[in-house]
CSV table of C-alpha atoms and ligand atoms in Angstrom, one decimal:
chain,number,residue,atom,x,y,z
A,1,MET,CA,-198.6,-7.6,53.8
A,2,ASN,CA,-196.3,-5.2,52.0
A,3,LYS,CA,-197.2,-2.4,49.6
A,4,SER,CA,-195.9,-4.2,46.5
A,5,ALA,CA,-199.0,-6.3,46.0
A,6,LYS,CA,-200.9,-3.4,44.6
A,7,LYS,CA,-198.2,-2.3,42.2
A,8,GLN,CA,-198.4,-2.8,38.4
A,9,ILE,CA,-195.4,-4.4,36.7
A,10,PRO,CA,-193.7,-1.7,34.6
A,11,LYS,CA,-193.7,-3.0,31.0
A,12,ILE,CA,-190.0,-2.1,30.4
A,13,GLY,CA,-187.4,-3.4,32.8
A,14,LEU,CA,-183.6,-3.4,32.9
A,15,GLY,CA,-182.1,-6.8,32.2
A,16,THR,CA,-178.9,-7.7,34.0
A,17,TRP,CA,-177.9,-11.1,32.6
A,18,LEU,CA,-174.3,-10.8,31.3
A,19,SER,CA,-173.9,-7.2,32.6
A,20,PRO,CA,-170.3,-6.7,33.4
A,21,GLU,CA,-169.8,-6.1,37.2
A,22,ALA,CA,-167.7,-3.0,36.6
A,23,GLU,CA,-170.5,-1.3,34.6
A,24,LEU,CA,-173.5,-2.5,36.4
A,25,TYR,CA,-173.6,-0.1,39.4
A,26,HIS,CA,-173.6,2.9,37.1
A,27,ALA,CA,-176.1,1.3,34.7
A,28,VAL,CA,-178.7,0.7,37.4
A,29,ASN,CA,-178.3,4.2,38.8
A,30,TYR,CA,-178.5,5.7,35.4
A,31,ALA,CA,-181.6,3.6,34.4
A,32,ILE,CA,-183.4,4.7,37.6
A,33,GLN,CA,-182.5,8.3,36.9
A,34,ILE,CA,-184.0,8.3,33.4
A,35,GLY,CA,-187.2,6.6,34.5
A,36,TYR,CA,-186.8,2.8,34.6
A,37,ARG,CA,-188.9,1.4,37.5
A,38,HIS,CA,-188.3,-2.3,37.0
A,39,ILE,CA,-185.0,-4.2,37.4
A,40,ASP,CA,-184.7,-7.9,36.6
A,41,CYS,CA,-182.1,-9.9,38.5
A,42,ALA,CA,-181.1,-13.5,39.3
A,43,PRO,CA,-178.5,-15.0,41.6
A,44,ILE,CA,-176.9,-17.0,38.8
A,45,TYR,CA,-176.0,-13.8,37.0
A,46,GLY,CA,-173.5,-13.3,39.8
A,47,ASN,CA,-174.1,-9.6,40.2
A,48,GLN,CA,-176.9,-9.1,42.7
A,49,THR,CA,-174.6,-7.5,45.3
A,50,THR,CA,-173.6,-4.8,42.9
A,51,ILE,CA,-177.3,-4.2,42.0
A,52,GLY,CA,-178.0,-4.1,45.8
A,53,LYS,CA,-175.4,-1.3,46.3
A,54,ALA,CA,-176.9,0.7,43.4
A,55,LEU,CA,-180.4,0.3,44.7
A,56,HIS,CA,-179.4,1.2,48.2
A,57,ASP,CA,-177.7,4.4,47.0
A,58,SER,CA,-180.6,5.3,44.7
A,59,PHE,CA,-182.9,5.0,47.8
A,60,SER,CA,-180.6,7.0,50.1
A,61,LYS,CA,-180.1,9.8,47.5
A,62,LYS,CA,-183.9,9.9,47.3
A,63,LEU,CA,-183.8,9.3,43.5
A,64,ILE,CA,-186.6,6.9,44.1
A,65,SER,CA,-188.5,5.2,46.9
A,66,ARG,CA,-188.7,1.4,47.4
A,67,ASP,CA,-192.5,1.6,46.7
A,68,GLU,CA,-191.9,3.0,43.2
A,69,LEU,CA,-189.6,0.3,42.1
A,70,TRP,CA,-190.3,-3.2,40.8
A,71,VAL,CA,-187.6,-5.8,41.5
A,72,THR,CA,-187.7,-9.3,40.2
A,73,SER,CA,-185.3,-12.1,41.1
A,74,LYS,CA,-185.3,-15.9,40.7
A,75,LEU,CA,-185.0,-19.1,42.6
A,76,TRP,CA,-181.9,-20.9,41.3
A,77,ASN,CA,-182.0,-24.6,40.3
A,78,SER,CA,-180.0,-25.7,43.4
A,79,TYR,CA,-182.7,-24.6,45.8
A,80,HIS,CA,-185.9,-26.3,44.5
A,81,ALA,CA,-186.3,-28.6,47.5
A,82,PRO,CA,-189.2,-27.0,49.5
A,83,GLU,CA,-187.0,-26.7,52.6
A,84,ASP,CA,-184.4,-24.7,50.7
A,85,VAL,CA,-186.6,-22.1,49.0
A,86,GLU,CA,-186.9,-19.6,51.9
A,87,GLY,CA,-183.2,-19.7,52.6
A,88,ALA,CA,-182.6,-18.9,48.9
A,89,VAL,CA,-184.8,-15.9,48.8
A,90,LYS,CA,-183.3,-14.6,52.0
A,91,ILE,CA,-179.8,-14.7,50.4
A,92,THR,CA,-181.1,-12.8,47.4
A,93,LEU,CA,-182.8,-10.2,49.6
A,94,LYS,CA,-179.6,-9.7,51.5
A,95,GLU,CA,-177.6,-9.3,48.3
A,96,LEU,CA,-180.1,-6.8,46.9
A,97,GLN,CA,-180.4,-5.0,50.3
A,98,LEU,CA,-184.2,-5.3,50.2
A,99,ASP,CA,-186.8,-6.6,52.6
A,100,TYR,CA,-189.1,-7.9,49.9
A,101,LEU,CA,-189.1,-8.7,46.2
A,102,ASP,CA,-191.9,-7.6,43.9
A,103,LEU,CA,-191.7,-10.9,42.0
A,104,PHE,CA,-189.8,-14.1,42.6
A,105,LEU,CA,-189.6,-16.7,39.8
A,106,ILE,CA,-188.7,-20.4,39.5
A,107,HIS,CA,-185.8,-19.8,37.1
A,108,TRP,CA,-185.8,-23.1,35.2
A,109,PRO,CA,-187.9,-26.3,35.4
A,110,VAL,CA,-184.6,-28.0,36.2
A,111,ALA,CA,-183.2,-29.0,39.6
A,112,PHE,CA,-179.6,-29.3,40.8
A,113,LYS,CA,-178.2,-30.6,44.0
A,114,LYS,CA,-178.0,-28.0,46.7
A,115,SER,CA,-174.2,-28.4,46.9
A,116,VAL,CA,-174.0,-26.7,43.4
A,117,GLY,CA,-175.0,-23.4,45.1
A,118,ALA,CA,-175.4,-20.3,42.9
A,119,ASN,CA,-173.4,-21.8,40.2
A,120,PHE,CA,-173.8,-23.9,37.0
A,121,VAL,CA,-173.3,-27.7,37.1
A,122,SER,CA,-170.3,-29.3,35.6
A,123,HIS,CA,-171.3,-33.0,35.7
A,124,GLY,CA,-174.5,-34.9,35.0
A,125,ASP,CA,-174.5,-36.3,38.5
A,126,GLU,CA,-175.2,-32.9,40.0
A,127,PHE,CA,-178.7,-32.8,38.6
A,128,VAL,CA,-181.8,-33.9,40.6
A,129,SER,CA,-184.8,-35.3,38.7
A,130,LEU,CA,-188.2,-33.6,38.8
A,131,GLN,CA,-189.6,-36.9,40.0
A,132,LYS,CA,-187.5,-36.5,43.1
A,133,VAL,CA,-188.2,-32.7,43.6
A,134,PRO,CA,-191.5,-32.1,41.8
A,135,LEU,CA,-192.0,-28.5,40.4
A,136,ASN,CA,-195.4,-28.4,42.2
A,137,GLU,CA,-193.8,-29.0,45.6
A,138,THR,CA,-191.3,-26.1,44.8
A,139,TRP,CA,-194.3,-24.0,43.9
A,140,GLY,CA,-195.9,-24.7,47.3
A,141,ALA,CA,-192.8,-23.3,49.0
A,142,MET,CA,-193.0,-20.3,46.7
A,143,GLU,CA,-196.5,-19.7,47.9
A,144,ASP,CA,-195.4,-19.8,51.5
A,145,LEU,CA,-193.0,-16.9,50.7
A,146,VAL,CA,-196.0,-14.7,49.7
A,147,GLU,CA,-197.8,-15.6,52.9
A,148,LYS,CA,-194.6,-14.6,54.9
A,149,GLY,CA,-194.4,-11.3,53.1
A,150,LEU,CA,-191.0,-12.0,51.7
A,151,VAL,CA,-192.2,-11.6,48.1
A,152,ALA,CA,-195.3,-9.9,46.8
A,153,ASN,CA,-195.8,-12.0,43.7
A,154,ILE,CA,-194.5,-15.4,42.4
A,155,GLY,CA,-194.1,-16.8,39.0
A,156,VAL,CA,-192.0,-19.0,36.8
A,157,SER,CA,-189.5,-18.8,34.0
A,158,ASN,CA,-188.8,-21.0,31.0
A,159,TYR,CA,-192.1,-22.8,31.5
A,160,SER,CA,-194.1,-24.4,28.7
A,161,ILE,CA,-197.9,-24.4,28.5
A,162,SER,CA,-198.1,-27.9,29.9
A,163,LYS,CA,-195.8,-27.0,32.9
A,164,LEU,CA,-197.9,-23.9,33.5
A,165,GLN,CA,-201.1,-25.9,33.4
A,166,SER,CA,-199.7,-28.4,35.9
A,167,THR,CA,-198.9,-25.5,38.2
A,168,LEU,CA,-202.3,-24.0,37.7
A,169,ASN,CA,-203.9,-27.3,38.6
A,170,VAL,CA,-202.5,-27.2,42.2
A,171,ALA,CA,-201.9,-23.6,42.8
A,172,ARG,CA,-203.3,-21.7,45.8
A,173,ILE,CA,-201.6,-18.6,44.4
A,174,LYS,CA,-201.5,-18.6,40.6
A,175,PRO,CA,-198.3,-17.7,38.7
A,176,PHE,CA,-198.2,-14.0,38.2
A,177,ALA,CA,-195.7,-14.2,35.3
A,178,ASN,CA,-193.8,-16.5,33.0
A,179,GLN,CA,-190.5,-15.2,31.8
A,180,VAL,CA,-189.3,-16.8,28.6
A,181,GLU,CA,-187.1,-16.0,25.6
A,182,CYS,CA,-189.3,-14.1,23.2
A,183,HIS,CA,-188.7,-12.0,20.1
A,184,PRO,CA,-189.9,-12.0,16.4
A,185,PHE,CA,-187.8,-15.1,15.6
A,186,LEU,CA,-189.5,-16.9,18.6
A,187,LYS,CA,-192.9,-15.3,18.8
A,188,GLN,CA,-194.3,-17.7,21.5
A,189,SER,CA,-197.9,-17.0,20.2
A,190,GLU,CA,-199.5,-20.1,21.7
A,191,LEU,CA,-197.8,-19.5,25.0
A,192,LEU,CA,-198.9,-15.8,25.0
A,193,GLU,CA,-202.5,-16.8,24.2
A,194,PHE,CA,-202.4,-19.3,27.1
A,195,CYS,CA,-200.9,-16.7,29.5
A,196,ASN,CA,-203.5,-14.0,28.4
A,197,ALA,CA,-206.3,-16.5,29.0
A,198,ASN,CA,-205.0,-17.2,32.5
A,199,ASN,CA,-204.1,-13.7,33.5
A,200,ILE,CA,-200.4,-14.5,33.5
A,201,ILE,CA,-197.9,-11.8,32.4
A,202,LEU,CA,-195.5,-12.9,29.7
A,203,THR,CA,-192.1,-11.3,30.1
A,204,ALA,CA,-189.7,-11.5,27.2
A,205,TYR,CA,-186.0,-12.1,28.0
A,206,SER,CA,-183.5,-11.6,25.2
A,207,PRO,CA,-186.1,-9.4,23.4
A,208,LEU,CA,-183.3,-8.2,21.1
A,209,GLY,CA,-182.3,-11.7,20.4
A,210,ALA,CA,-178.8,-10.8,21.4
A,211,GLY,CA,-177.9,-12.0,24.8
A,212,GLY,CA,-177.3,-15.7,23.9
A,213,GLN,CA,-175.2,-14.8,21.0
A,214,SER,CA,-172.1,-14.2,23.1
A,215,ASP,CA,-172.5,-17.9,23.9
A,216,GLY,CA,-170.2,-18.8,21.0
A,217,GLU,CA,-170.5,-22.2,19.3
A,218,ARG,CA,-174.1,-22.9,20.3
A,219,ASN,CA,-175.5,-20.0,18.4
A,220,LYS,CA,-173.2,-20.2,15.4
A,221,GLY,CA,-175.2,-20.0,12.2
A,222,LYS,CA,-178.3,-18.6,13.8
A,223,PRO,CA,-179.6,-15.4,12.2
A,224,LEU,CA,-179.0,-12.0,13.8
A,225,LEU,CA,-182.3,-10.5,14.8
A,226,LEU,CA,-180.9,-6.9,15.2
A,227,ALA,CA,-179.6,-7.1,11.6
A,228,ASN,CA,-182.9,-8.3,10.1
A,229,LYS,CA,-183.9,-6.3,7.0
A,230,VAL,CA,-187.6,-6.1,7.7
A,231,ILE,CA,-186.8,-4.7,11.2
A,232,ALA,CA,-184.3,-2.3,9.7
A,233,ASP,CA,-186.8,-1.0,7.1
A,234,ILE,CA,-189.5,-0.4,9.7
A,235,ALA,CA,-186.9,1.3,12.0
A,236,GLU,CA,-185.9,3.6,9.1
A,237,LYS,CA,-189.5,4.5,8.3
A,238,HIS,CA,-190.1,5.6,11.9
A,239,ALA,CA,-186.7,7.2,12.3
A,240,VAL,CA,-186.0,4.9,15.3
A,241,THR,CA,-183.5,2.1,15.9
A,242,PRO,CA,-184.0,-1.7,15.2
A,243,ALA,CA,-183.9,-2.4,18.9
A,244,GLN,CA,-186.7,0.1,19.5
A,245,VAL,CA,-188.8,-1.6,16.8
A,246,LEU,CA,-188.3,-5.0,18.5
A,247,LEU,CA,-189.3,-3.6,21.9
A,248,ALA,CA,-192.3,-1.6,20.6
A,249,TRP,CA,-193.6,-4.7,18.9
A,250,GLN,CA,-193.7,-6.6,22.2
A,251,LEU,CA,-195.3,-3.7,24.0
A,252,ALA,CA,-198.0,-3.6,21.4
A,253,ARG,CA,-198.9,-7.2,22.1
A,254,ASN,CA,-198.8,-6.5,25.9
A,255,VAL,CA,-195.6,-8.4,26.6
A,256,CYS,CA,-193.1,-7.1,29.2
A,257,VAL,CA,-189.5,-6.6,28.0
A,258,ILE,CA,-186.3,-6.7,30.0
A,259,PRO,CA,-183.5,-5.6,27.5
A,260,LYS,CA,-180.1,-5.8,29.0
A,261,SER,CA,-177.6,-3.0,28.4
A,262,THR,CA,-174.9,-1.3,30.5
A,263,ASN,CA,-174.4,1.4,27.9
A,264,GLU,CA,-176.1,4.8,28.7
A,265,LYS,CA,-177.1,5.5,25.1
A,266,ARG,CA,-178.7,2.0,24.7
A,267,ILE,CA,-180.3,2.0,28.1
A,268,LYS,CA,-182.0,5.3,27.2
A,269,GLU,CA,-182.9,4.1,23.7
A,270,ASN,CA,-184.5,1.0,25.0
A,271,PHE,CA,-186.6,3.0,27.6
A,272,ASP,CA,-187.7,5.4,24.9
A,273,ALA,CA,-189.1,2.5,22.8
A,274,GLY,CA,-192.1,2.9,25.1
A,275,SER,CA,-193.2,5.8,23.0
A,276,VAL,CA,-192.7,4.2,19.6
A,277,ARG,CA,-196.0,3.4,17.9
A,278,LEU,CA,-196.0,0.8,15.1
A,279,SER,CA,-198.7,0.6,12.5
A,280,THR,CA,-200.9,-2.5,12.0
A,281,GLU,CA,-198.9,-3.1,8.8
A,282,ASP,CA,-195.6,-3.0,10.6
A,283,ILE,CA,-196.8,-5.4,13.2
A,284,ALA,CA,-198.1,-7.8,10.5
A,285,LEU,CA,-194.7,-7.8,8.8
A,286,ILE,CA,-192.9,-8.5,12.1
A,287,ASN,CA,-195.4,-11.3,12.9
A,288,ASN,CA,-194.3,-13.1,9.8
A,289,LEU,CA,-190.7,-13.4,10.9
A,290,ASN,CA,-191.2,-16.3,13.3
A,291,ILE,CA,-188.8,-19.2,12.7
A,292,ASN,CA,-188.9,-20.7,16.2
A,293,CYS,CA,-185.3,-19.8,16.8
A,294,ARG,CA,-184.1,-20.1,20.4
A,295,TYR,CA,-180.8,-18.5,21.3
A,296,VAL,CA,-181.1,-19.8,24.9
A,297,ASP,CA,-182.0,-23.3,23.8
A,298,ALA,CA,-181.4,-25.2,27.1
A,299,THR,CA,-179.0,-27.7,25.4
A,300,PHE,CA,-176.5,-26.7,28.1
A,301,PHE,CA,-178.6,-28.9,30.5
A,302,GLU,CA,-177.9,-31.9,28.3
A,303,MET,CA,-175.0,-33.8,29.9
A,304,PRO,CA,-174.4,-37.5,30.2
A,305,GLY,CA,-176.4,-38.6,33.3
A,306,SER,CA,-178.3,-35.3,33.7
A,307,GLY,CA,-181.6,-36.9,32.9
A,308,TYR,CA,-182.7,-33.6,31.2
A,309,THR,CA,-183.0,-32.9,27.5
A,310,ALA,CA,-183.8,-29.6,25.9
A,311,ALA,CA,-186.9,-31.3,24.4
A,312,SER,CA,-188.1,-32.4,27.9
A,313,ILE,CA,-187.6,-28.9,29.2
A,314,TRP,CA,-189.6,-27.2,26.5
A,315,GLU,CA,-192.4,-29.8,26.2
B,401,A2P,P1,-174.8,-3.5,25.6
B,401,A2P,O1,-174.9,-3.9,27.0
B,401,A2P,O2,-173.4,-3.2,25.2
B,401,A2P,O3,-175.7,-2.4,25.2
B,401,A2P,P2,-180.9,-9.0,25.1
B,401,A2P,O4,-181.5,-8.1,26.1
B,401,A2P,O5,-181.8,-9.3,24.0
B,401,A2P,O6,-180.3,-10.2,25.7
B,401,A2P,O7,-179.8,-8.1,24.4
B,401,A2P,C1,-178.7,-7.7,25.1
B,401,A2P,C2,-177.5,-7.4,24.2
B,401,A2P,O8,-177.9,-6.4,23.2
B,401,A2P,C3,-176.3,-6.9,24.9
B,401,A2P,O9,-175.2,-7.4,24.2
B,401,A2P,C4,-176.4,-5.4,24.7
B,401,A2P,O10,-175.2,-4.8,24.7
B,401,A2P,C5,-177.1,-5.3,23.4
B,401,A2P,N1,-178.1,-4.1,23.3
B,401,A2P,C6,-178.8,-3.6,24.3
B,401,A2P,N2,-179.6,-2.6,23.9
B,401,A2P,C7,-179.3,-2.4,22.6
B,401,A2P,C8,-179.7,-1.5,21.6
B,401,A2P,N3,-180.6,-0.6,21.8
B,401,A2P,N4,-179.2,-1.6,20.3
B,401,A2P,C9,-178.2,-2.6,20.1
B,401,A2P,N5,-177.8,-3.5,20.9
B,401,A2P,C10,-178.3,-3.4,22.2
């Protein structure tokens, strides 16, 4: 058993989706230097090797010890077959230069053929149905990783209540966390209530509602969360930034956040959101902003012959 099992997940982590390779090494080092103790990674982000170098150097310079850091990564869609799960985590561990992960998540309730590797599919015939590789069988292989000491905790990502319930129905080890898109335009209240009732941590990706927006066409016409007037007014009142308001709102409802930035000023600003206290009135105003707007809407899995629809993923 490794030491990580007793750790608490730090509520603010550094997101690394869409982080430019050239900036990421410095961003991770800087984040650790200023106090981040949680890094969120995934093989599909294509940058784990760079994160691994930064972690290795932070450990060798004694900036931090392995025990003090929480590292999350994810099982990519191409490795859902139970016999492929251990190989996938071992590749991730090698890239990150670690001997265990604090948390390993099933990235999506979507399966690809193994031949796709750590990439995205380009054709519908590269998908595998969940009837063929059931999520609960993948979960069984995730549980084996805990027993082998390769990961301290396991969880899921992009799971709905019904998929979580189905996992809970068979789990020997219950999901530790569900990582989903979450921000005031997509409050995820019912999911949060379900997670709280079942002792599952909800982690918000795209907490600034910004990551998916670089994704051109798909998000055209969707409102900009960081430019929202209610958020801007609350930020002005507290002399903080809109991003800090968005993060402080999540922390107040006990949701973990993993804002992505490779910019020193914004990395620090996001971390400092941990000391921003919103009033009950501010929180009520933000709670009213929900419009069920997903920036990462899963329509990219809808391809002729894929067998998946966004609706079937979120149901
Ligand atoms: P950058 O890396 O240049 O800072 P999310 O985590 O919601 O996906 O948001 C990530 C996006 O928001 C990135 O484009 C990031 O750009 C930007 N961002 C991160 N932190 C802040 C901040 N404090 N204020 C404004 N934009 C931010």
